[in-house]
PDB file of C-alpha atoms and ligand atoms in Angstrom:
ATOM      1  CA  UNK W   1      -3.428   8.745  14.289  1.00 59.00           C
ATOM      2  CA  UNK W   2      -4.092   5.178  16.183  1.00 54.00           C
ATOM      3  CA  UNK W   3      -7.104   2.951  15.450  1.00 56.00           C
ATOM      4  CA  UNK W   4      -7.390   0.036  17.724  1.00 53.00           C
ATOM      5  CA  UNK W   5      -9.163  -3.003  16.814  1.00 52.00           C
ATOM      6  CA  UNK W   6     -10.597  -4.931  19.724  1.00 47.00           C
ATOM      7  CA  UNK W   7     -12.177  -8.277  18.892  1.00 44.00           C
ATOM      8  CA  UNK W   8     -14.084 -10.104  21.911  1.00 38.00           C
ATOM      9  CA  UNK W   9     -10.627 -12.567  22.874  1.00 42.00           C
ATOM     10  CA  UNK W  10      -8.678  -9.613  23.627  1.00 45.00           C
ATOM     11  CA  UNK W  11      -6.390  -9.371  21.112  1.00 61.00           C
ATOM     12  CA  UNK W  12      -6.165  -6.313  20.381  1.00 84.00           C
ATOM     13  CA  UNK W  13      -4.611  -4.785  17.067  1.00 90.00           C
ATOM     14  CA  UNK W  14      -3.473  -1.692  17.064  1.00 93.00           C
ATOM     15  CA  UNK W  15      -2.686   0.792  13.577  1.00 96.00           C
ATOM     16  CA  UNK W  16      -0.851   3.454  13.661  1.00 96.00           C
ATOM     17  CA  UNK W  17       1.359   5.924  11.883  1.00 97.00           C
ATOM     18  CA  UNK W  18       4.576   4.721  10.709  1.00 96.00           C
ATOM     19  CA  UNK W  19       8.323   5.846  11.001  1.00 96.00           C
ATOM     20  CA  UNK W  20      11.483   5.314   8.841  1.00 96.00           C
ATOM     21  CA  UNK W  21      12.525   2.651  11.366  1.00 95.00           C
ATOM     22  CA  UNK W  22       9.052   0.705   9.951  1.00 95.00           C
ATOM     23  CA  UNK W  23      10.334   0.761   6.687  1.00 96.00           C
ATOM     24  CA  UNK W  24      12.595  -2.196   7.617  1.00 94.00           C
ATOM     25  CA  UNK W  25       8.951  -4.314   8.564  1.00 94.00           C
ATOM     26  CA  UNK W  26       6.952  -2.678   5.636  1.00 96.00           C
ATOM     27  CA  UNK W  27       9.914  -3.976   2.677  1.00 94.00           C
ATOM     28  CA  UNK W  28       9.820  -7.148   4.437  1.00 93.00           C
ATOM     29  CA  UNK W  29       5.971  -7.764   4.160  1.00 95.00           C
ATOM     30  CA  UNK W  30       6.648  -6.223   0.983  1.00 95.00           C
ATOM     31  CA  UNK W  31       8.944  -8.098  -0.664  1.00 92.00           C
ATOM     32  CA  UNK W  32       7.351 -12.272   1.233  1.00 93.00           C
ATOM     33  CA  UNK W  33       3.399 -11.253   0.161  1.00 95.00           C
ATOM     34  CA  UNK W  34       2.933  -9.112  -2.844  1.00 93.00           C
ATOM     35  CA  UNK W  35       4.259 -10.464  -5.898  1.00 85.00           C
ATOM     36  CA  UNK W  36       2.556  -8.098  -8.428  1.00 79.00           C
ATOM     37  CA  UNK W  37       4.149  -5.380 -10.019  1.00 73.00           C
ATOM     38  CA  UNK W  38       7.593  -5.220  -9.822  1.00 73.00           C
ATOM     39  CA  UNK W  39       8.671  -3.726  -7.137  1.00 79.00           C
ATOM     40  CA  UNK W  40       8.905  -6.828  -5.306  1.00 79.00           C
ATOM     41  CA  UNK W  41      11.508  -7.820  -7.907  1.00 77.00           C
ATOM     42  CA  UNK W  42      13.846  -4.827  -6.778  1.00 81.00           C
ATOM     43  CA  UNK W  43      14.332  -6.449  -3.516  1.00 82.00           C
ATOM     44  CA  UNK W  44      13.947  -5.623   0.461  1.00 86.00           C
ATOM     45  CA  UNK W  45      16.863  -3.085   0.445  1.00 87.00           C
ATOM     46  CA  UNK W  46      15.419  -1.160  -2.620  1.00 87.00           C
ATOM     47  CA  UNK W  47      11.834  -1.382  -0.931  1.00 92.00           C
ATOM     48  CA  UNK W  48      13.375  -0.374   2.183  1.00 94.00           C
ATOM     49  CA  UNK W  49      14.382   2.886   0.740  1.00 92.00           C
ATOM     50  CA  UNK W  50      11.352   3.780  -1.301  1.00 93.00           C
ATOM     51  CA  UNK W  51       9.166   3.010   2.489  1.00 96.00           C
ATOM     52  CA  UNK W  52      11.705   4.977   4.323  1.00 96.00           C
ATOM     53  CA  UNK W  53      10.711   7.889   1.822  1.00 95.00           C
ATOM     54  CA  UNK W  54       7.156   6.832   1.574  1.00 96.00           C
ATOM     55  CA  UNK W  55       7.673   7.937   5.855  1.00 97.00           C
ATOM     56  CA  UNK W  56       9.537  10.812   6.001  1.00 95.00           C
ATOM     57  CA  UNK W  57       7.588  12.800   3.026  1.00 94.00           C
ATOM     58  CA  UNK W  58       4.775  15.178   4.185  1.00 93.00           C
ATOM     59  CA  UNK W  59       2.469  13.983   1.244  1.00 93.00           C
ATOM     60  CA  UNK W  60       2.846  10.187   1.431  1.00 97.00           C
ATOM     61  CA  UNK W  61       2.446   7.972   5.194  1.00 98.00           C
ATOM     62  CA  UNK W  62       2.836   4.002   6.366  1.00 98.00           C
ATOM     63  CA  UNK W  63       0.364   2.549   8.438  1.00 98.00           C
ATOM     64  CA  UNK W  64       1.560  -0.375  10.750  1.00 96.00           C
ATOM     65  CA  UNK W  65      -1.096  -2.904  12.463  1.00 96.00           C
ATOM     66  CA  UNK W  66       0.698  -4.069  15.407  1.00 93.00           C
ATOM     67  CA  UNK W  67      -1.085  -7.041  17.727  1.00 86.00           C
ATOM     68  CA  UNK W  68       0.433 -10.209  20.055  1.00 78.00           C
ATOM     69  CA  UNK W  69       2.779 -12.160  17.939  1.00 59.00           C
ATOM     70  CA  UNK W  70       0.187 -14.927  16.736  1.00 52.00           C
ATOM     71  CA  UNK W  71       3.119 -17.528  16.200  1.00 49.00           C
ATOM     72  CA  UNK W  72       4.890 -16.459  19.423  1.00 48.00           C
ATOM     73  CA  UNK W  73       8.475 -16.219  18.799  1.00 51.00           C
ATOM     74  CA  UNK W  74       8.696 -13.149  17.031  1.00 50.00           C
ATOM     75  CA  UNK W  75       9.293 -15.030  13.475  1.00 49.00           C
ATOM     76  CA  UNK W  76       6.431 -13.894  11.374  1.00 57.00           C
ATOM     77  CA  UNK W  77       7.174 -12.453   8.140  1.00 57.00           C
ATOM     78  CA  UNK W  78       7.203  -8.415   9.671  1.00 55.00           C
ATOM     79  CA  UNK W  79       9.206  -9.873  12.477  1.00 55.00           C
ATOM     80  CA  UNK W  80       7.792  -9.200  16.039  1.00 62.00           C
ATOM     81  CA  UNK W  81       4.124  -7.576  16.731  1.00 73.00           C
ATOM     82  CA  UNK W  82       4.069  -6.771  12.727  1.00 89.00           C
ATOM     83  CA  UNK W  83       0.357  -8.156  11.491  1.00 94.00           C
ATOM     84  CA  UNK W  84       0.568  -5.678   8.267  1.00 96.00           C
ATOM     85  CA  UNK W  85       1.162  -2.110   6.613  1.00 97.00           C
ATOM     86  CA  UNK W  86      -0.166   0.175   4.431  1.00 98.00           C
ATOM     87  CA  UNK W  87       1.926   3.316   2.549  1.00 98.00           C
ATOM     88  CA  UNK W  88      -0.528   6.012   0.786  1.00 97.00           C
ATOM     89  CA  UNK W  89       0.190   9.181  -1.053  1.00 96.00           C
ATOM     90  CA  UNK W  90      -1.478  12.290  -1.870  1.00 95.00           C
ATOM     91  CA  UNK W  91       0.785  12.868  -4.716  1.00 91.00           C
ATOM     92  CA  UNK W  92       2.411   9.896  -6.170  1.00 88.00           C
ATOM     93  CA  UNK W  93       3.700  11.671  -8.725  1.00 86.00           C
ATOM     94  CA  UNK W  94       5.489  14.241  -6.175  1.00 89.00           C
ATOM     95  CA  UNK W  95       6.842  10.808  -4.041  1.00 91.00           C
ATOM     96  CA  UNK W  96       8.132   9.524  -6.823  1.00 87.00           C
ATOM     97  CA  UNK W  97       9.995  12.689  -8.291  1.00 88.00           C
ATOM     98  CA  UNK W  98      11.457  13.299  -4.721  1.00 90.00           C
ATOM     99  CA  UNK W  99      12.634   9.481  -3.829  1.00 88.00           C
ATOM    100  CA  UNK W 100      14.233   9.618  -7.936  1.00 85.00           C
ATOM    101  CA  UNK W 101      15.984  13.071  -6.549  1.00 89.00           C
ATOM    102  CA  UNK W 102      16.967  11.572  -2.997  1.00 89.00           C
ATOM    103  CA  UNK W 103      17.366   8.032  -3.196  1.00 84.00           C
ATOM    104  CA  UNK W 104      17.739   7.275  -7.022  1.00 78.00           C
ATOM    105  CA  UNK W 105      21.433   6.845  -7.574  1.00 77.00           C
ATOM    106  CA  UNK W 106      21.679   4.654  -4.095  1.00 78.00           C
ATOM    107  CA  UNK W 107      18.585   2.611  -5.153  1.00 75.00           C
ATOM    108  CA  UNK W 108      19.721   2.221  -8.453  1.00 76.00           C
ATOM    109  CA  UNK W 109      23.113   1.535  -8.177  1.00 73.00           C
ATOM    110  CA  UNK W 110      22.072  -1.468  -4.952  1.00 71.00           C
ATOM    111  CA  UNK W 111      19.706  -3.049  -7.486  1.00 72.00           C
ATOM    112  CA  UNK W 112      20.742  -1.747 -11.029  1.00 70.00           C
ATOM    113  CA  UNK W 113      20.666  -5.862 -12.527  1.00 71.00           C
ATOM    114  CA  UNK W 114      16.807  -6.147 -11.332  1.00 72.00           C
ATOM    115  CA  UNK W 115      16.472  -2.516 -12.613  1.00 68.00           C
ATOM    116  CA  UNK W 116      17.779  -3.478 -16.137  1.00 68.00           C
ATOM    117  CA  UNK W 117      16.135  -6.285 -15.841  1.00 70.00           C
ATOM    118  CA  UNK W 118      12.654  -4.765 -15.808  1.00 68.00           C
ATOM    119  CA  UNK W 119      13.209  -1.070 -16.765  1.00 66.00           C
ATOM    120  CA  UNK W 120      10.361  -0.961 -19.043  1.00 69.00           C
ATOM    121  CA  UNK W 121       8.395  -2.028 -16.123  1.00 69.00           C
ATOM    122  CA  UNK W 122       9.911   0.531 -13.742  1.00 68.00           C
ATOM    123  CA  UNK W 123       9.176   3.063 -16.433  1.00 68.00           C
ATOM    124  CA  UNK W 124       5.811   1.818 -16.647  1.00 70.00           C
ATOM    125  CA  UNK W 125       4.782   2.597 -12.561  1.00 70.00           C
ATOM    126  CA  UNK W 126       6.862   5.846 -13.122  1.00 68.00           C
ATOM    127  CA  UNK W 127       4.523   7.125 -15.679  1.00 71.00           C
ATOM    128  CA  UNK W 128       1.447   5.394 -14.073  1.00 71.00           C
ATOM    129  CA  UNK W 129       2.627   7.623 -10.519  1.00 64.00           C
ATOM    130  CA  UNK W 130       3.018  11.524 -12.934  1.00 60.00           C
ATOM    131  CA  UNK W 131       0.305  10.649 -14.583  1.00 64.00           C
ATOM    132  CA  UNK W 132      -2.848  10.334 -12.066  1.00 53.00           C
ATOM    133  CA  UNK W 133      -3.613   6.571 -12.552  1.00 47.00           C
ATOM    134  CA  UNK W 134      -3.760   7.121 -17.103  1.00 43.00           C
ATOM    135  CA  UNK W 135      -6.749   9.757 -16.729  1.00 47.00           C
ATOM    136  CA  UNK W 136      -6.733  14.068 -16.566  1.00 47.00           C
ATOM    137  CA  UNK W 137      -7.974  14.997 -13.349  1.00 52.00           C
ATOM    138  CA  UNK W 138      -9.650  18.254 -12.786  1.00 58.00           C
ATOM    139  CA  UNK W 139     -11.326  18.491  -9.016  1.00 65.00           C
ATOM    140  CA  UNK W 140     -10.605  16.867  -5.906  1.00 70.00           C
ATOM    141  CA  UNK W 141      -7.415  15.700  -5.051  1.00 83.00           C
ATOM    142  CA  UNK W 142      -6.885  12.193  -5.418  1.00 92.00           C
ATOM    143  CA  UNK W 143      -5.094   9.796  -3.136  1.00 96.00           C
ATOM    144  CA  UNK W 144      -3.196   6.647  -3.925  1.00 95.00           C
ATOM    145  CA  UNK W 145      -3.140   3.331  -1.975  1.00 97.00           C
ATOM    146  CA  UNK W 146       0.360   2.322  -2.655  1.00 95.00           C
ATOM    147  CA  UNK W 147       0.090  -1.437  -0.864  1.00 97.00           C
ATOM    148  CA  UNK W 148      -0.353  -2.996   1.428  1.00 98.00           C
ATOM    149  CA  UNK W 149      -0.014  -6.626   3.123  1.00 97.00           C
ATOM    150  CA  UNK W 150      -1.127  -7.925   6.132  1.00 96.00           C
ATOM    151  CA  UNK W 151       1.231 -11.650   7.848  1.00 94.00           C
ATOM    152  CA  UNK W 152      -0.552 -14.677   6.547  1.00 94.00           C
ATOM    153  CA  UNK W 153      -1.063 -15.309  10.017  1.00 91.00           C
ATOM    154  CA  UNK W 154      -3.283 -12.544  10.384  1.00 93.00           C
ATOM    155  CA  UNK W 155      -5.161 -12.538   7.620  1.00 95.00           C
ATOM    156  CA  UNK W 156      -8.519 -12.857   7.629  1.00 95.00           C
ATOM    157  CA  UNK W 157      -8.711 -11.541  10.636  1.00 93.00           C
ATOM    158  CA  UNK W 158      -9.972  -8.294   9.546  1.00 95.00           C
ATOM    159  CA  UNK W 159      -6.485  -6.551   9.814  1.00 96.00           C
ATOM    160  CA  UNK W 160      -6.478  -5.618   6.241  1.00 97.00           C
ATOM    161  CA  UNK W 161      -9.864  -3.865   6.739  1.00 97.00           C
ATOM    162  CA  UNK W 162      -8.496  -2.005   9.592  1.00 97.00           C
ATOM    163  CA  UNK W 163      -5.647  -0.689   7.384  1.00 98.00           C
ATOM    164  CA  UNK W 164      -8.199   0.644   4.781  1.00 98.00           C
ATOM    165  CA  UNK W 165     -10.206   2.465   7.415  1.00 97.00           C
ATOM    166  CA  UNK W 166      -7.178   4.170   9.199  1.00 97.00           C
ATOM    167  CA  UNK W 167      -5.996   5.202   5.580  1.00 98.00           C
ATOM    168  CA  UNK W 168      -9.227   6.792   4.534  1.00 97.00           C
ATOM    169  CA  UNK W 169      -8.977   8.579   7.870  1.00 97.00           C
ATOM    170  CA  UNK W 170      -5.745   9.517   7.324  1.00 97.00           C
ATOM    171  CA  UNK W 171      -6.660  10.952   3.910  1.00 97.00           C
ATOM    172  CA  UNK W 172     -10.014  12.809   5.702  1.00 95.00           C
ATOM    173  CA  UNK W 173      -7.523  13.881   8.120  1.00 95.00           C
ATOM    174  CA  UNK W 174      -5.493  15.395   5.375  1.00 95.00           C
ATOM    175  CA  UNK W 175      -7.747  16.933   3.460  1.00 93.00           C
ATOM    176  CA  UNK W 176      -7.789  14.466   0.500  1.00 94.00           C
ATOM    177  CA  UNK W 177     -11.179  14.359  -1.950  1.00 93.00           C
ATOM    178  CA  UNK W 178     -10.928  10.812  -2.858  1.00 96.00           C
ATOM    179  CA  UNK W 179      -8.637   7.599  -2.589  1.00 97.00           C
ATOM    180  CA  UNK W 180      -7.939   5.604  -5.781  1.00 96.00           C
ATOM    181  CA  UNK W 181      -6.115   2.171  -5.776  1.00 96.00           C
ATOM    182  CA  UNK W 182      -4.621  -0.279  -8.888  1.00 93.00           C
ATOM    183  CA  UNK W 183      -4.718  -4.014  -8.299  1.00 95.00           C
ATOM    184  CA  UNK W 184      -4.016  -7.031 -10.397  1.00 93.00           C
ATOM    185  CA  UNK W 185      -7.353  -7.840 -11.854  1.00 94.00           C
ATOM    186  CA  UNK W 186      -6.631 -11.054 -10.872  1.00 94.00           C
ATOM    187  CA  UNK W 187      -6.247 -10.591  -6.930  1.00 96.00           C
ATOM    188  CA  UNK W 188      -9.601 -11.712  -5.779  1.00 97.00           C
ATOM    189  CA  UNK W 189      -8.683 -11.454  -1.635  1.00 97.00           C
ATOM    190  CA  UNK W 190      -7.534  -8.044  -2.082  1.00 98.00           C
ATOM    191  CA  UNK W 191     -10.271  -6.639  -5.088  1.00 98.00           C
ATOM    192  CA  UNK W 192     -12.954  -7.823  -2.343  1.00 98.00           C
ATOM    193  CA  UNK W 193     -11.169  -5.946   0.787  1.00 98.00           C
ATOM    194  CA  UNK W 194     -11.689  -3.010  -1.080  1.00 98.00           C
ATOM    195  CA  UNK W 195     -15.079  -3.759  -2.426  1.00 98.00           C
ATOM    196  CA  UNK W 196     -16.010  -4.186   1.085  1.00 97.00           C
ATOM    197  CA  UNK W 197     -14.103  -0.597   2.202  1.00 97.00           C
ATOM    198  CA  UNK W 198     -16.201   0.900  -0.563  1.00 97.00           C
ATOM    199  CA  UNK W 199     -13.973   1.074  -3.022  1.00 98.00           C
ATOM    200  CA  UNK W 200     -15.916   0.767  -6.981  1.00 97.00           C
ATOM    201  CA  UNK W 201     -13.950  -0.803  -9.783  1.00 96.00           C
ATOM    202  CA  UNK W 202     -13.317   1.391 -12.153  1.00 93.00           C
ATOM    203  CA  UNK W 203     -11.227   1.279 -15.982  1.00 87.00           C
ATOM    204  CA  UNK W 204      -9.049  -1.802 -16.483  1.00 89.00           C
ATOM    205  CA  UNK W 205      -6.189  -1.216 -18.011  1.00 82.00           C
ATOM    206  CA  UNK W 206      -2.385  -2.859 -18.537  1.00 80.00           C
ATOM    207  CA  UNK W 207      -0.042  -1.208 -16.384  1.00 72.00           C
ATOM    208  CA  UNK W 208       2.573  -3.477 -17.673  1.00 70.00           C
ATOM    209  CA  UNK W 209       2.695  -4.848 -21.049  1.00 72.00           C
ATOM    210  CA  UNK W 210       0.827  -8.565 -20.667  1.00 76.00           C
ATOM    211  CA  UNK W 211      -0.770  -7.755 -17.221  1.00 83.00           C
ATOM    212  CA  UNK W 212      -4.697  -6.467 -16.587  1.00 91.00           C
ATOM    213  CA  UNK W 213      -5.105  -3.764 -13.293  1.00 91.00           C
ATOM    214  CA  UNK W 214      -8.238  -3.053 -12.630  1.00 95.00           C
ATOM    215  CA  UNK W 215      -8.704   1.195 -11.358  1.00 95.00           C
ATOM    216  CA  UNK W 216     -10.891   0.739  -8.113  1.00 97.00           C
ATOM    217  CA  UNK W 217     -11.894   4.617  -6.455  1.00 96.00           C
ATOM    218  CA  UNK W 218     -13.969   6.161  -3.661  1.00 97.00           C
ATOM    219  CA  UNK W 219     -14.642   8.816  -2.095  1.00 95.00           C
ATOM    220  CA  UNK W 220     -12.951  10.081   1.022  1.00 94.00           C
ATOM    221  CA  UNK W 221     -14.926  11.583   4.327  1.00 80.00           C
ATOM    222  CA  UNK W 222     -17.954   9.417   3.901  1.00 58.00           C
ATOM    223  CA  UNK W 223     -18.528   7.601   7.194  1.00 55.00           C
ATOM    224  CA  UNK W 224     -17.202   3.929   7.483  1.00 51.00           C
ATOM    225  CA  UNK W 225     -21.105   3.255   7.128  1.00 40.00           C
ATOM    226  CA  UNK W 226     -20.532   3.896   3.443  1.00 49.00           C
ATOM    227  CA  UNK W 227     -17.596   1.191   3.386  1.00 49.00           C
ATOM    228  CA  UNK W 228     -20.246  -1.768   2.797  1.00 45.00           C
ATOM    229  CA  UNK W 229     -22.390  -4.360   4.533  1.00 44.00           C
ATOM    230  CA  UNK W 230     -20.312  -5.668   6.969  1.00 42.00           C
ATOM    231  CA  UNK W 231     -17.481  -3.628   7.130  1.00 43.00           C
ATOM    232  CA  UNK W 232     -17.218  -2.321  10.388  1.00 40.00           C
ATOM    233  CA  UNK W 233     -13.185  -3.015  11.306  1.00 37.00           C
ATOM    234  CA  UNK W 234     -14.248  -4.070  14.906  1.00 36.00           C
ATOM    235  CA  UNK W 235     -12.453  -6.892  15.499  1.00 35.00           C
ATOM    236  CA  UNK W 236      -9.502  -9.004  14.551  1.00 36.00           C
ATOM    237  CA  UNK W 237     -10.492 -12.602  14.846  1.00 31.00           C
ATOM    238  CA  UNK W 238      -9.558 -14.631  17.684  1.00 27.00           C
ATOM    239  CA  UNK W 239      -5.999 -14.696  17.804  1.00 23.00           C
TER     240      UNK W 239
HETATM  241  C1  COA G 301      -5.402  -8.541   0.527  1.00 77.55           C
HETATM  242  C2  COA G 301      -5.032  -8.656   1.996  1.00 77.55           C
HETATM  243  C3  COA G 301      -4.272  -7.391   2.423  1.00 77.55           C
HETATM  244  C4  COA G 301      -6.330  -8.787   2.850  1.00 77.55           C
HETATM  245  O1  COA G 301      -5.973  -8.680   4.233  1.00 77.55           O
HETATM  246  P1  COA G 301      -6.876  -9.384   5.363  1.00 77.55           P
HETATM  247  O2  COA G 301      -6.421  -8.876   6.681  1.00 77.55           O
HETATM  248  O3  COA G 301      -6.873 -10.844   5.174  1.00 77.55           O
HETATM  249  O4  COA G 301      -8.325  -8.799   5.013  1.00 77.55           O
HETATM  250  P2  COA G 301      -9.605  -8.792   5.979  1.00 77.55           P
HETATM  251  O5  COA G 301      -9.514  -9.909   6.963  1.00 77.55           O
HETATM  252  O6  COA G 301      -9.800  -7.427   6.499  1.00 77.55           O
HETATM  253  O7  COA G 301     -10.760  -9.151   4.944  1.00 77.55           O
HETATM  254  C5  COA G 301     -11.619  -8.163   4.436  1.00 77.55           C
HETATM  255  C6  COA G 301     -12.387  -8.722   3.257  1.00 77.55           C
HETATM  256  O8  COA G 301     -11.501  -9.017   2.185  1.00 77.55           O
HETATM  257  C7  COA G 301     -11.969 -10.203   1.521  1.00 77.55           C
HETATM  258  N1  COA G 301     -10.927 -11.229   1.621  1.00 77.55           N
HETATM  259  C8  COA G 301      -9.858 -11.250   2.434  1.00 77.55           C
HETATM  260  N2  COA G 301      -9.120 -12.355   2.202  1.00 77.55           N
HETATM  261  C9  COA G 301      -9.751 -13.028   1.226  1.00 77.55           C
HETATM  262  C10 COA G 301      -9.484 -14.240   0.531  1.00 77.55           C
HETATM  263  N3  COA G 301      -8.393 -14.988   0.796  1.00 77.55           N
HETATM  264  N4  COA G 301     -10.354 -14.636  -0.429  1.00 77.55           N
HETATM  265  C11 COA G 301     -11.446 -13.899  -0.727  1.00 77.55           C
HETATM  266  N5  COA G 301     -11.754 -12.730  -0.107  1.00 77.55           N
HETATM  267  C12 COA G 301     -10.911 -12.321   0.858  1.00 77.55           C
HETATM  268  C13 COA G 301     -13.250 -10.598   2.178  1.00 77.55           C
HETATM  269  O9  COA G 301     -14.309  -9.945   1.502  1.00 77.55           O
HETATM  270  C14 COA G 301     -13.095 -10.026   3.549  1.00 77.55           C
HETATM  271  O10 COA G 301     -14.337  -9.723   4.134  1.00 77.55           O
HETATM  272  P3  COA G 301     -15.057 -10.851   5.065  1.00 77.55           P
HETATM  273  O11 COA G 301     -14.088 -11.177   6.151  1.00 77.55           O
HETATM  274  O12 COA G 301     -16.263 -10.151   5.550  1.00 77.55           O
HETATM  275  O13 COA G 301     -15.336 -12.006   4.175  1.00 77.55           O
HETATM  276  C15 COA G 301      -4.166  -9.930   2.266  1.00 77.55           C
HETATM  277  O14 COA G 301      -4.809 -11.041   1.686  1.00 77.55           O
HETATM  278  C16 COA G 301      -2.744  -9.832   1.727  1.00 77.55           C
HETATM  279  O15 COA G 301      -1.819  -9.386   2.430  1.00 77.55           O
HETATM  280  N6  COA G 301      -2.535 -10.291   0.473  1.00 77.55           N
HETATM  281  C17 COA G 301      -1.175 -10.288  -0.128  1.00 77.55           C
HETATM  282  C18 COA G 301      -0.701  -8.884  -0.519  1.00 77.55           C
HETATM  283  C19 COA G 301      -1.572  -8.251  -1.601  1.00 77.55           C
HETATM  284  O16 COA G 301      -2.015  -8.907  -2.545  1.00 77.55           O
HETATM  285  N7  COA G 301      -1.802  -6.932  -1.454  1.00 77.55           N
HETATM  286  C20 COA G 301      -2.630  -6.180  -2.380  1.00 77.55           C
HETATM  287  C21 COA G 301      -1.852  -5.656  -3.533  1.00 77.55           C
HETATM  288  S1  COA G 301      -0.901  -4.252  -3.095  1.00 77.55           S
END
């Protein structure tokens, strides 16, 4: 899978699949950009595990948006060509089980102070991941946006976009019935990329005790026509 974004300067951004080596670039982006939830609390090495399984798991993929380094020496926060990521999951509850199985006593013990620091709030995403986003599903399967983050030097620059329309084709590709992502009710920038990828807000709800996250769904295999006015991911800006 490879979308390429070509705006009219020539800088050309390119997504594609990721590997467990891109776990090191997805923690990193990660851990510097989003600071809701708690994972970012855990820290880059315990990210950097839960990505590398997020990679190698047949049910769950990262997406990588690679372009020209737009400050030039490499020191952006994903390091190098990084502009963003993406990790989804067909079963979150199934990725989470297996990284608990494979990675949980390595995880745990590298970042057991932040875990009982906050292990009502890793309890909290636990349940949130068995339990199909707090509502009984019968029908389609549903799809999770895990996060994403795209280098403050790249954003608005349509990158994030990009990311949403190679995961939905991902997900088509896949077989999925419908994508469902949870965001902060109070993070405007990224509750209006998905807006514009046609995402509809759904129940709000607290995901952790004191916090409001806001349910936002679509369908999957409708045409990026369907992802709203102006949301054709056709070009990056003019890096
Ligand atoms: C949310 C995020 C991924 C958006 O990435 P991006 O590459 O800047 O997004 P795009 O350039 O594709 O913008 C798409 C749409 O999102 C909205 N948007 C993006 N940034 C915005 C901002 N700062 N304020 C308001 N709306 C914004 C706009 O509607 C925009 O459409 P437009 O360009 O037609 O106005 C980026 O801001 C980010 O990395 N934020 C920090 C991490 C985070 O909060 N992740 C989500 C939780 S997991």
């Amino acid at each position: 899978m490879a979308g390429v974004s070509q705006p009219a300067s020539g800088a050309a951004v390119v997504v594609r699949l990721g590997n467990a080596v891109d776990a090191e670039v997805a923690a990193r982006l990660h851990a510097g950009l989003i600071t809701e939830g708690f994972l970012s609390a855990l820290g880059p090495r315990f990210l950097r595990r839960l990505y590398r399984r997020v990679a190698l798991s047949d049910d769950s993929f990262l997406l990588v948006a690679e372009g020209p380094d737009p400050v030039g020496d490499g020191s952006g926060i994903g390091g190098g060509p990084a502009a963003g990521f993406l990790a989804g999951a067909l079963d979150l509850g199934a990725l989470y089980r297996r990284f608990v199985l494979h990675d949980g006593v390595a995880a745990a013990v590298g970042s057991l102070p932040e875990l009982l620091r906050s292990w009502r709030r890793a309890w909290e995403t636990l349940r949130h991941g068995t339990s199909g986003g707090g509502e009984e599903e019968a029908g389609p399967r549903v799809a999770e946006l895990l996060s994403i983050a795209v280098d403050p030097a790249w954003q608005g620059r349509q990158v994030g976009t990009l990311l949403v329309q190679g995961f939905l084709d991902e997900l088509a590709r896949r077989g999925a019935g419908g994508a469902q992502v949870v965001v902060g009710a109070d993070n405007g920038p990224a509750i209006a990329l998905y807006r514009r990828c046609g995402f509809v807000p759904g129940q709000s709800f607290a995901l952790h005790r004191g916090t409001v996250s806001l349910l936002m769904r679509r369908p999957v295999g409708a045409g990026p026509q369907d992802m709203g006015p102006g949301a054709q991911p056709d070009g990056a800006g003019s890096a």
